[in-house]
């Protein structure tokens, strides 16, 4: 029996129709994947099921009855829990408080029973196979850990339907296995799962059926057994995707960026590395291995205790991102919402911000010139927006990610650092971005790329530096890593 | 298909509303302008005198001092800050301007601008480098500034402002009050700075998301110092004009101006959380208050009602400006 049935769901936003007469059913107990390009309408659909957005037309049947959730709390109470694409945690509360938000155990009905709360929180996380200090504030947790807190929250609500909007985008390989383990356990208990991901291999691994959206319309719903990756991509994009990896054209030149003995407290120690012009270097490692912290330090976003940074052979005093940009270093940060974008400003301002000097003549901004340059980038990255003036917060997750990339393409930095550049980006767009990174390298820029997707690192990088527990565990060429995967995995896992 | 939409919509600033532009959306964006025009229309109907040039100039003259201060305040609030010290800058500047008349017009003007900027600089450094909250830092400066004005003047008015200075503050040029001219020029300048300079973009970026701005290579501390200096500079200028209008320097000058300025900014639709708002909105905010007071006067209503009305306007404005989520 269908636990959820959608009939003619339509949702319009100013300038776009996000969903157009969507009808399909989700069977009780199945894992139903929802796929489609960036901006196809997946998150909007999820928000409707979660009671966060109301459709303009159409009905949702839940357990056979029409429902119209007025607010997310209604959906949660009736057994539909949702983990949204952008996490919604209270950053200043502890992990435990977030898990039990509004449902704290009490002592004699008066005060919060803290020891009990912490024990309960640990128990819930235990069911997920995770141990972390539940007293820590959420803002001090890594993104992967925050994700786990969100899942734990849903567990607490004993939900019949669990909807996950791109949960794996923020997870490393290790954490992903953990998540799949949890989902398998939930499924065994009869929980219905709606799963969104741009990583199609995941869809084939865990889903029973897939619904494909394209430009707000439903293209089809199929059991996964009937599909191949190629066929699915064809359904999503309307075209076939021949080659994932770009043809290599870049030529490795002189050393552009050199780091010597960079250390910061317990976070990372004695990190030394080189990136040459025209070279793509992958920085691999588990979440928490210190990769992000190292690149932030290179970019001047965090202070270091010791170490030197050399740019084209000269010592560079980088104490702020501004200084880094002056030395020609750009960083695409891992968290677009907090670090990457001005949510309530227009797309055009976000993209041009890194290099406004380009558009200034006689002290004033040339808005026409700015709009043209930004439009070219928007087109190159195929960013879907209602216009250059659209506020970034109204873009779909993947399009926001592309906006962050566009921002740094606007700069003329000769050294570009990407921290998870394709997080949340659809397959088609990924190929475009790989092509773009390749072009940047071919133009002679030095590229340092962090990725938790091993295939991405293996597909793109000339050299792979592996970090583990704040130190460099080893360096491999792409050939070594591809031909000897077990050696690579051993480096990663230690 | 979507790409075509993109191609035709290359304007900056304005959100792209598609075909379905609803009344609610128009109100959301232009609400305050609509209210202002309705108010002007109503005033014109209620009082035959209202639209006469002399009366219009009178309204403008009355809002010009706090208006100039509000322009600087707009930049501060756009960075999600606040400047409570502006009224005290006015007080200190009137006192110093009155007592240094012997230096001559231009040196006194430079002195006033320097004092205002210096107070702004201290605010900015305390906030950006000292990490003191803007409210606390400028509250302290508010008391210290006015305190200095009292100490310096001994609590007594300082006389002796010379005719040239009075002409500067209270005179007319081609039939228009000087203070109105200054206000209009600074208004246009401020609009241009916010919309067409890198500094303006940095201000909006810092107010919208400080961390993202920093990671985009914006020197956040510097921008913060700059907005407080700007606010101090504008307030110093307002103090000079005010001294010329009063004809004396007095430590009680500019009392409560910080709140009038903040009111204009808020009524004008600038968010106290930063990152959203406009200079022209601030002008409308100041003008709405000015026109309402003027209308009450023209209709012979007790001026004691004015503060009450201002409160109502603020309340109405935040409801109109409320952005739907
Ligand atoms: N609040 C909103 N206001 C205006 N437009 C919106 C709003 N929310 C979504 N949209 C638009 O609706 C479309 C669908 O967005 P949605 O977030 O559902 O896409 P998605 O399939 O989840 O994409 P992604 O894979 O990038 O996360 C996009 O064009 C987006 O810009
Ligand atoms: Mg989405």
PDB file of C-alpha atoms and ligand atoms in Angstrom, chain A residues 13-14 16 18 37-44 85 166 198 384 390 394-399 424, chain B residues 2, ligand 1:
ATOM      1  CA  UNK A  13       7.872  30.684  -7.114  1.00  0.00           C
ATOM      2  CA  UNK A  14       8.329  34.119  -8.614  1.00  0.00           C
ATOM      3  CA  UNK A  16       9.953  29.622 -11.814  1.00  0.00           C
ATOM      4  CA  UNK A  18       9.415  24.468  -9.197  1.00  0.00           C
ATOM      5  CA  UNK A  37      19.400  17.897 -11.787  1.00  0.00           C
ATOM      6  CA  UNK A  38      20.047  20.923  -9.608  1.00  0.00           C
ATOM      7  CA  UNK A  39      16.901  22.959  -9.414  1.00  0.00           C
ATOM      8  CA  UNK A  40      14.691  20.105 -10.644  1.00  0.00           C
ATOM      9  CA  UNK A  41      12.416  20.561  -7.643  1.00  0.00           C
ATOM     10  CA  UNK A  42      13.485  17.763  -5.286  1.00  0.00           C
ATOM     11  CA  UNK A  43      13.919  19.895  -2.198  1.00  0.00           C
ATOM     12  CA  UNK A  44      10.695  21.729  -2.883  1.00  0.00           C
ATOM     13  CA  UNK A  85      19.511  19.807   2.701  1.00  0.00           C
ATOM     14  CA  UNK A 166      21.123  14.864   0.192  1.00  0.00           C
ATOM     15  CA  UNK A 198      23.289  13.129  -6.657  1.00  0.00           C
ATOM     16  CA  UNK A 384      19.671  28.181 -12.803  1.00  0.00           C
ATOM     17  CA  UNK A 390      17.736  36.793  -7.486  1.00  0.00           C
ATOM     18  CA  UNK A 394      16.191  31.223  -3.195  1.00  0.00           C
ATOM     19  CA  UNK A 395      18.534  29.147  -5.343  1.00  0.00           C
ATOM     20  CA  UNK A 396      18.492  25.373  -5.083  1.00  0.00           C
ATOM     21  CA  UNK A 397      21.343  23.833  -3.091  1.00  0.00           C
ATOM     22  CA  UNK A 398      23.363  22.762  -6.089  1.00  0.00           C
ATOM     23  CA  UNK A 399      22.982  26.114  -7.764  1.00  0.00           C
ATOM     24  CA  UNK A 424      25.489  18.609  -3.841  1.00  0.00           C
TER      25      UNK A 424
ATOM     26  CA  UNK B   2      15.194  29.300 -17.978  1.00  0.00           C
TER      27      UNK B   2
HETATM   28  N1  LIG C   1      11.728  30.115  -1.791  1.00  0.00           N
HETATM   29  C1  LIG C   1      11.958  30.149  -3.101  1.00  0.00           C
HETATM   30  N2  LIG C   1      11.777  31.278  -3.816  1.00  0.00           N
HETATM   31  C2  LIG C   1      12.028  31.302  -5.140  1.00  0.00           C
HETATM   32  N3  LIG C   1      12.444  30.270  -5.857  1.00  0.00           N
HETATM   33  C3  LIG C   1      12.662  29.119  -5.218  1.00  0.00           C
HETATM   34  C4  LIG C   1      12.435  28.982  -3.804  1.00  0.00           C
HETATM   35  N4  LIG C   1      12.737  27.725  -3.439  1.00  0.00           N
HETATM   36  C5  LIG C   1      13.116  27.083  -4.557  1.00  0.00           C
HETATM   37  N5  LIG C   1      13.070  27.912  -5.638  1.00  0.00           N
HETATM   38  C6  LIG C   1      13.383  27.549  -7.026  1.00  0.00           C
HETATM   39  O1  LIG C   1      12.677  26.381  -7.334  1.00  0.00           O
HETATM   40  C7  LIG C   1      13.455  25.515  -8.160  1.00  0.00           C
HETATM   41  C8  LIG C   1      13.556  24.140  -7.528  1.00  0.00           C
HETATM   42  O2  LIG C   1      14.383  24.229  -6.370  1.00  0.00           O
HETATM   43  P1  LIG C   1      14.724  22.982  -5.445  1.00  0.00           P
HETATM   44  O3  LIG C   1      15.448  23.512  -4.270  1.00  0.00           O
HETATM   45  O4  LIG C   1      13.492  22.190  -5.197  1.00  0.00           O
HETATM   46  O5  LIG C   1      15.713  22.145  -6.376  1.00  0.00           O
HETATM   47  P2  LIG C   1      16.468  20.768  -6.089  1.00  0.00           P
HETATM   48  O6  LIG C   1      15.950  19.777  -7.056  1.00  0.00           O
HETATM   49  O7  LIG C   1      16.397  20.426  -4.653  1.00  0.00           O
HETATM   50  O8  LIG C   1      17.964  21.138  -6.522  1.00  0.00           O
HETATM   51  P3  LIG C   1      19.393  20.768  -5.846  1.00  0.00           P
HETATM   52  O9  LIG C   1      19.792  19.449  -6.387  1.00  0.00           O
HETATM   53  O10 LIG C   1      20.296  21.833  -6.391  1.00  0.00           O
HETATM   54  O11 LIG C   1      19.258  20.818  -4.379  1.00  0.00           O
HETATM   55  C9  LIG C   1      14.791  26.222  -8.345  1.00  0.00           C
HETATM   56  O12 LIG C   1      14.757  26.865  -9.592  1.00  0.00           O
HETATM   57  C10 LIG C   1      14.843  27.222  -7.228  1.00  0.00           C
HETATM   58  O13 LIG C   1      15.589  28.364  -7.591  1.00  0.00           O
END
